[in-house]
Amino acid sequence: MNNQGKDTMRKVFLSMTMTFDGFFAGPHDELVWMSQTPDQELNDDIVAFFQGIDRGFIGYPTASEMIPYWLNVAKNPSASKAERAIAQAVNTLHPLILSHQEEKLEWENTELLVVKSDNDLVEAVKKMKQQPGKDLGVPGGIRTAQTFVRLGLIDEYVLMVHPVAIGNGKRVFTDRVNLELVSAKTYTSGVMRVCYRPR
């Protein structure tokens, strides 16, 4: 990550947590299956990921929950050191909020991208990739992730596979995508981090 060179186009990284059987959320968006085992190395790698990007594409519904959540964690004295480290990394991100319509953004350091069609989104991402800066992320939101995958806008997938199967839920991949392995890493919590790029 960190494509700071003038001639290097920024990449778009999708970072998501998933179950062993390929679901990114339960049928009703549940995330209670995520491993709660303390894992400092995994935590450090999540923080490093957010430090390697400076902007993140987030759908408006997800942003309205995600941004206040991490702002509150950063201010919460009872939050763990690990949680606060992730919150600090997430809160320095410049969120690019995607919506089909004008929205009033109540959070600092955010930018609204009104995208009314697939073509609008493709053009917005292409334009953002040509600007100078660190790489770009898609840090969450199942519908946003599905759209980016469907439109072939992801340059690299960073998937945290948790040691649990839930049997039913929501998938990011709704069609065939051929991938090549970039790296894989296992953690003491049983989580595995696998990175792929489109083949």
PDB file of C-alpha atoms in Angstrom:
ATOM      1  CA  MET A   1       0.000   0.000   0.000  1.00  0.00           C
ATOM      2  CA  ASN A   2       0.941   3.682   0.151  1.00  0.00           C
ATOM      3  CA  ASN A   3       1.255   4.567  -3.505  1.00  0.00           C
ATOM      4  CA  GLN A   4       2.738   8.031  -3.023  1.00  0.00           C
ATOM      5  CA  GLY A   5       4.684   8.173  -6.312  1.00  0.00           C
ATOM      6  CA  LYS A   6       3.449  10.602  -8.925  1.00  0.00           C
ATOM      7  CA  ASP A   7       3.270   7.968 -11.653  1.00  0.00           C
ATOM      8  CA  THR A   8       1.594   5.271  -9.560  1.00  0.00           C
ATOM      9  CA  MET A   9      -2.177   5.160  -9.537  1.00  0.00           C
ATOM     10  CA  ARG A  10      -3.785   4.590  -6.160  1.00  0.00           C
ATOM     11  CA  LYS A  11      -5.305   1.163  -5.536  1.00  0.00           C
ATOM     12  CA  VAL A  12      -8.695   0.349  -4.044  1.00  0.00           C
ATOM     13  CA  PHE A  13      -8.567  -2.180  -1.185  1.00  0.00           C
ATOM     14  CA  LEU A  14     -11.665  -3.967   0.102  1.00  0.00           C
ATOM     15  CA  SER A  15     -11.173  -4.878   3.758  1.00  0.00           C
ATOM     16  CA  MET A  16     -13.852  -7.038   5.332  1.00  0.00           C
ATOM     17  CA  THR A  17     -14.400  -9.630   8.009  1.00  0.00           C
ATOM     18  CA  MET A  18     -16.047 -12.879   6.921  1.00  0.00           C
ATOM     19  CA  THR A  19     -17.089 -16.275   8.239  1.00  0.00           C
ATOM     20  CA  PHE A  20     -15.368 -19.490   7.191  1.00  0.00           C
ATOM     21  CA  ASP A  21     -18.362 -20.335   4.973  1.00  0.00           C
ATOM     22  CA  GLY A  22     -18.203 -17.050   3.067  1.00  0.00           C
ATOM     23  CA  PHE A  23     -20.698 -14.734   4.773  1.00  0.00           C
ATOM     24  CA  PHE A  24     -19.903 -11.137   5.670  1.00  0.00           C
ATOM     25  CA  ALA A  25     -22.991 -10.647   7.835  1.00  0.00           C
ATOM     26  CA  GLY A  26     -25.882 -12.721   9.131  1.00  0.00           C
ATOM     27  CA  PRO A  27     -29.291 -12.687   7.396  1.00  0.00           C
ATOM     28  CA  HIS A  28     -30.252  -9.526   9.325  1.00  0.00           C
ATOM     29  CA  ASP A  29     -26.775  -7.918   9.225  1.00  0.00           C
ATOM     30  CA  GLU A  30     -25.683  -9.642  12.470  1.00  0.00           C
ATOM     31  CA  LEU A  31     -21.981  -9.482  13.289  1.00  0.00           C
ATOM     32  CA  VAL A  32     -22.131 -11.271  16.661  1.00  0.00           C
ATOM     33  CA  TRP A  33     -20.226 -14.232  15.174  1.00  0.00           C
ATOM     34  CA  MET A  34     -16.998 -12.218  14.989  1.00  0.00           C
ATOM     35  CA  SER A  35     -14.193 -13.615  17.164  1.00  0.00           C
ATOM     36  CA  GLN A  36     -13.840 -11.744  20.448  1.00  0.00           C
ATOM     37  CA  THR A  37     -10.563 -13.478  21.350  1.00  0.00           C
ATOM     38  CA  PRO A  38      -7.963 -10.805  22.193  1.00  0.00           C
ATOM     39  CA  ASP A  39      -5.338 -10.791  19.446  1.00  0.00           C
ATOM     40  CA  GLN A  40      -2.764  -7.998  19.552  1.00  0.00           C
ATOM     41  CA  GLU A  41      -1.057  -8.959  16.289  1.00  0.00           C
ATOM     42  CA  LEU A  42      -4.350  -8.957  14.378  1.00  0.00           C
ATOM     43  CA  ASN A  43      -5.266  -5.640  15.995  1.00  0.00           C
ATOM     44  CA  ASP A  44      -1.917  -4.150  14.946  1.00  0.00           C
ATOM     45  CA  ASP A  45      -2.425  -5.309  11.356  1.00  0.00           C
ATOM     46  CA  ILE A  46      -5.939  -3.785  11.222  1.00  0.00           C
ATOM     47  CA  VAL A  47      -4.517  -0.476  12.491  1.00  0.00           C
ATOM     48  CA  ALA A  48      -1.695  -0.683   9.913  1.00  0.00           C
ATOM     49  CA  PHE A  49      -4.266  -1.224   7.146  1.00  0.00           C
ATOM     50  CA  PHE A  50      -6.151   1.959   8.081  1.00  0.00           C
ATOM     51  CA  GLN A  51      -2.884   3.873   8.349  1.00  0.00           C
ATOM     52  CA  GLY A  52      -2.049   2.791   4.785  1.00  0.00           C
ATOM     53  CA  ILE A  53      -5.139   4.407   3.270  1.00  0.00           C
ATOM     54  CA  ASP A  54      -6.298   7.995   3.582  1.00  0.00           C
ATOM     55  CA  ARG A  55      -9.798   7.792   2.132  1.00  0.00           C
ATOM     56  CA  GLY A  56     -12.532   5.201   2.400  1.00  0.00           C
ATOM     57  CA  PHE A  57     -15.684   4.684   0.322  1.00  0.00           C
ATOM     58  CA  ILE A  58     -18.610   4.042   2.693  1.00  0.00           C
ATOM     59  CA  GLY A  59     -22.324   3.844   1.919  1.00  0.00           C
ATOM     60  CA  TYR A  60     -24.414   6.448   3.730  1.00  0.00           C
ATOM     61  CA  PRO A  61     -26.428   3.959   5.862  1.00  0.00           C
ATOM     62  CA  THR A  62     -23.224   2.251   7.074  1.00  0.00           C
ATOM     63  CA  ALA A  63     -21.451   5.573   7.656  1.00  0.00           C
ATOM     64  CA  SER A  64     -24.317   6.822   9.849  1.00  0.00           C
ATOM     65  CA  GLU A  65     -23.590   3.926  12.237  1.00  0.00           C
ATOM     66  CA  MET A  66     -19.849   3.364  11.733  1.00  0.00           C
ATOM     67  CA  ILE A  67     -18.586   6.945  12.129  1.00  0.00           C
ATOM     68  CA  PRO A  68     -20.437   7.742  15.413  1.00  0.00           C
ATOM     69  CA  TYR A  69     -19.488   4.303  16.779  1.00  0.00           C
ATOM     70  CA  TRP A  70     -15.727   4.812  16.354  1.00  0.00           C
ATOM     71  CA  LEU A  71     -15.904   8.449  17.501  1.00  0.00           C
ATOM     72  CA  ASN A  72     -17.545   7.207  20.724  1.00  0.00           C
ATOM     73  CA  VAL A  73     -14.968   4.410  21.192  1.00  0.00           C
ATOM     74  CA  ALA A  74     -12.163   6.981  20.957  1.00  0.00           C
ATOM     75  CA  LYS A  75     -13.777   9.016  23.763  1.00  0.00           C
ATOM     76  CA  ASN A  76     -14.760   6.038  25.933  1.00  0.00           C
ATOM     77  CA  PRO A  77     -12.353   5.632  28.891  1.00  0.00           C
ATOM     78  CA  SER A  78     -13.570   2.045  29.454  1.00  0.00           C
ATOM     79  CA  ALA A  79     -12.712   0.981  25.872  1.00  0.00           C
ATOM     80  CA  SER A  80      -9.697  -1.299  25.641  1.00  0.00           C
ATOM     81  CA  LYS A  81      -6.336  -0.022  24.424  1.00  0.00           C
ATOM     82  CA  ALA A  82      -6.759  -2.194  21.302  1.00  0.00           C
ATOM     83  CA  GLU A  83     -10.210  -0.739  20.537  1.00  0.00           C
ATOM     84  CA  ARG A  84      -8.951   2.809  20.984  1.00  0.00           C
ATOM     85  CA  ALA A  85      -6.015   2.140  18.641  1.00  0.00           C
ATOM     86  CA  ILE A  86      -8.405   0.999  15.889  1.00  0.00           C
ATOM     87  CA  ALA A  87     -10.728   3.943  16.615  1.00  0.00           C
ATOM     88  CA  GLN A  88      -7.866   6.405  16.261  1.00  0.00           C
ATOM     89  CA  ALA A  89      -6.838   4.871  12.923  1.00  0.00           C
ATOM     90  CA  VAL A  90     -10.428   4.790  11.609  1.00  0.00           C
ATOM     91  CA  ASN A  91     -11.136   8.344  12.778  1.00  0.00           C
ATOM     92  CA  THR A  92      -8.197   9.790  10.821  1.00  0.00           C
ATOM     93  CA  LEU A  93      -9.669   8.358   7.606  1.00  0.00           C
ATOM     94  CA  HIS A  94     -11.322  10.815   5.219  1.00  0.00           C
ATOM     95  CA  PRO A  95     -14.655   9.072   4.514  1.00  0.00           C
ATOM     96  CA  LEU A  96     -16.150   9.399   1.037  1.00  0.00           C
ATOM     97  CA  ILE A  97     -19.842   8.914   1.737  1.00  0.00           C
ATOM     98  CA  LEU A  98     -21.777   7.359  -1.156  1.00  0.00           C
ATOM     99  CA  SER A  99     -25.452   8.172  -1.618  1.00  0.00           C
ATOM    100  CA  HIS A 100     -28.028   8.291  -4.416  1.00  0.00           C
ATOM    101  CA  GLN A 101     -29.192  11.679  -3.142  1.00  0.00           C
ATOM    102  CA  GLU A 102     -27.995  14.784  -1.314  1.00  0.00           C
ATOM    103  CA  GLU A 103     -27.423  14.149   2.393  1.00  0.00           C
ATOM    104  CA  LYS A 104     -26.505  16.518   5.214  1.00  0.00           C
ATOM    105  CA  LEU A 105     -23.284  15.203   6.689  1.00  0.00           C
ATOM    106  CA  GLU A 106     -22.900  15.910  10.393  1.00  0.00           C
ATOM    107  CA  TRP A 107     -19.333  14.623  10.754  1.00  0.00           C
ATOM    108  CA  GLU A 108     -16.083  16.496  10.242  1.00  0.00           C
ATOM    109  CA  ASN A 109     -13.627  15.510   7.522  1.00  0.00           C
ATOM    110  CA  THR A 110     -16.269  13.745   5.388  1.00  0.00           C
ATOM    111  CA  GLU A 111     -17.160  14.234   1.741  1.00  0.00           C
ATOM    112  CA  LEU A 112     -20.415  13.318   0.018  1.00  0.00           C
ATOM    113  CA  LEU A 113     -20.297  11.613  -3.386  1.00  0.00           C
ATOM    114  CA  VAL A 114     -23.749  11.554  -4.991  1.00  0.00           C
ATOM    115  CA  VAL A 115     -23.748   8.566  -7.350  1.00  0.00           C
ATOM    116  CA  LYS A 116     -27.051   7.927  -9.082  1.00  0.00           C
ATOM    117  CA  SER A 117     -25.843   5.114 -11.355  1.00  0.00           C
ATOM    118  CA  ASP A 118     -23.119   2.498 -11.743  1.00  0.00           C
ATOM    119  CA  ASN A 119     -21.453   4.781 -14.273  1.00  0.00           C
ATOM    120  CA  ASP A 120     -21.374   7.659 -11.747  1.00  0.00           C
ATOM    121  CA  LEU A 121     -19.611   5.411  -9.255  1.00  0.00           C
ATOM    122  CA  VAL A 122     -17.086   4.089 -11.790  1.00  0.00           C
ATOM    123  CA  GLU A 123     -16.216   7.643 -12.846  1.00  0.00           C
ATOM    124  CA  ALA A 124     -15.930   8.856  -9.225  1.00  0.00           C
ATOM    125  CA  VAL A 125     -13.575   5.996  -8.312  1.00  0.00           C
ATOM    126  CA  LYS A 126     -11.486   6.482 -11.456  1.00  0.00           C
ATOM    127  CA  LYS A 127     -11.122  10.186 -10.676  1.00  0.00           C
ATOM    128  CA  MET A 128     -10.174   9.505  -7.047  1.00  0.00           C
ATOM    129  CA  LYS A 129      -7.545   6.931  -8.066  1.00  0.00           C
ATOM    130  CA  GLN A 130      -5.804   9.516 -10.241  1.00  0.00           C
ATOM    131  CA  GLN A 131      -5.445  12.015  -7.398  1.00  0.00           C
ATOM    132  CA  PRO A 132      -2.260  12.015  -5.291  1.00  0.00           C
ATOM    133  CA  GLY A 133      -2.276  10.367  -1.894  1.00  0.00           C
ATOM    134  CA  LYS A 134      -2.281   7.007  -0.189  1.00  0.00           C
ATOM    135  CA  ASP A 135      -4.364   4.063  -1.360  1.00  0.00           C
ATOM    136  CA  LEU A 136      -8.156   3.983  -1.054  1.00  0.00           C
ATOM    137  CA  GLY A 137     -10.277   1.627   1.010  1.00  0.00           C
ATOM    138  CA  VAL A 138     -13.743   0.128   1.104  1.00  0.00           C
ATOM    139  CA  PRO A 139     -13.840  -0.570   4.849  1.00  0.00           C
ATOM    140  CA  GLY A 140     -17.377  -1.795   5.269  1.00  0.00           C
ATOM    141  CA  GLY A 141     -20.980  -1.866   4.209  1.00  0.00           C
ATOM    142  CA  ILE A 142     -22.235  -5.010   2.509  1.00  0.00           C
ATOM    143  CA  ARG A 143     -24.150  -3.258  -0.296  1.00  0.00           C
ATOM    144  CA  THR A 144     -21.257  -0.928  -1.105  1.00  0.00           C
ATOM    145  CA  ALA A 145     -18.846  -3.870  -1.128  1.00  0.00           C
ATOM    146  CA  GLN A 146     -21.147  -5.912  -3.396  1.00  0.00           C
ATOM    147  CA  THR A 147     -21.399  -2.990  -5.824  1.00  0.00           C
ATOM    148  CA  PHE A 148     -17.631  -2.432  -5.948  1.00  0.00           C
ATOM    149  CA  VAL A 149     -17.053  -6.149  -6.541  1.00  0.00           C
ATOM    150  CA  ARG A 150     -19.754  -6.368  -9.223  1.00  0.00           C
ATOM    151  CA  LEU A 151     -18.293  -3.388 -11.089  1.00  0.00           C
ATOM    152  CA  GLY A 152     -14.720  -4.704 -10.886  1.00  0.00           C
ATOM    153  CA  LEU A 153     -13.525  -1.695  -8.864  1.00  0.00           C
ATOM    154  CA  ILE A 154     -11.457  -3.642  -6.304  1.00  0.00           C
ATOM    155  CA  ASP A 155      -7.694  -3.908  -6.868  1.00  0.00           C
ATOM    156  CA  GLU A 156      -7.049  -6.071  -3.822  1.00  0.00           C
ATOM    157  CA  TYR A 157      -9.186  -7.965  -1.300  1.00  0.00           C
ATOM    158  CA  VAL A 158      -8.081  -8.078   2.350  1.00  0.00           C
ATOM    159  CA  LEU A 159     -10.324 -10.664   4.015  1.00  0.00           C
ATOM    160  CA  MET A 160     -10.251 -11.565   7.717  1.00  0.00           C
ATOM    161  CA  VAL A 161     -11.655 -15.109   7.853  1.00  0.00           C
ATOM    162  CA  HIS A 162     -13.001 -15.953  11.314  1.00  0.00           C
ATOM    163  CA  PRO A 163     -13.128 -19.552  12.578  1.00  0.00           C
ATOM    164  CA  VAL A 164     -16.913 -19.835  12.533  1.00  0.00           C
ATOM    165  CA  ALA A 165     -19.576 -20.980  10.061  1.00  0.00           C
ATOM    166  CA  ILE A 166     -23.093 -19.515  10.290  1.00  0.00           C
ATOM    167  CA  GLY A 167     -24.811 -21.370   7.433  1.00  0.00           C
ATOM    168  CA  ASN A 168     -26.806 -18.409   6.163  1.00  0.00           C
ATOM    169  CA  GLY A 169     -26.304 -14.704   5.646  1.00  0.00           C
ATOM    170  CA  LYS A 170     -25.128 -12.027   3.227  1.00  0.00           C
ATOM    171  CA  ARG A 171     -22.291 -12.504   0.765  1.00  0.00           C
ATOM    172  CA  VAL A 172     -20.090  -9.940  -0.941  1.00  0.00           C
ATOM    173  CA  PHE A 173     -19.459 -12.219  -3.909  1.00  0.00           C
ATOM    174  CA  THR A 174     -22.695 -12.764  -5.823  1.00  0.00           C
ATOM    175  CA  ASP A 175     -21.053 -13.935  -9.050  1.00  0.00           C
ATOM    176  CA  ARG A 176     -17.828 -15.650 -10.113  1.00  0.00           C
ATOM    177  CA  VAL A 177     -14.601 -13.699  -9.514  1.00  0.00           C
ATOM    178  CA  ASN A 178     -11.257 -15.277 -10.414  1.00  0.00           C
ATOM    179  CA  LEU A 179      -8.537 -14.329  -7.928  1.00  0.00           C
ATOM    180  CA  GLU A 180      -4.844 -14.847  -7.306  1.00  0.00           C
ATOM    181  CA  LEU A 181      -3.366 -15.140  -3.825  1.00  0.00           C
ATOM    182  CA  VAL A 182      -1.133 -12.275  -2.678  1.00  0.00           C
ATOM    183  CA  SER A 183      -0.536 -13.359   0.925  1.00  0.00           C
ATOM    184  CA  ALA A 184      -1.992 -15.315   3.838  1.00  0.00           C
ATOM    185  CA  LYS A 185      -1.369 -15.004   7.574  1.00  0.00           C
ATOM    186  CA  THR A 186      -2.771 -16.864  10.565  1.00  0.00           C
ATOM    187  CA  TYR A 187      -3.303 -15.444  14.054  1.00  0.00           C
ATOM    188  CA  THR A 188      -3.444 -16.994  17.515  1.00  0.00           C
ATOM    189  CA  SER A 189      -7.187 -16.192  17.730  1.00  0.00           C
ATOM    190  CA  GLY A 190      -7.808 -18.572  14.805  1.00  0.00           C
ATOM    191  CA  VAL A 191      -8.525 -15.711  12.396  1.00  0.00           C
ATOM    192  CA  MET A 192      -6.790 -15.927   9.022  1.00  0.00           C
ATOM    193  CA  ARG A 193      -5.983 -12.847   6.907  1.00  0.00           C
ATOM    194  CA  VAL A 194      -5.980 -13.614   3.194  1.00  0.00           C
ATOM    195  CA  CYS A 195      -5.190 -11.084   0.483  1.00  0.00           C
ATOM    196  CA  TYR A 196      -6.186 -11.652  -3.136  1.00  0.00           C
ATOM    197  CA  ARG A 197      -6.129  -9.587  -6.291  1.00  0.00           C
ATOM    198  CA  PRO A 198      -8.336 -10.126  -9.356  1.00  0.00           C
ATOM    199  CA  ARG A 199      -6.698 -12.510 -11.823  1.00  0.00           C
TER     200      ARG A 199
END
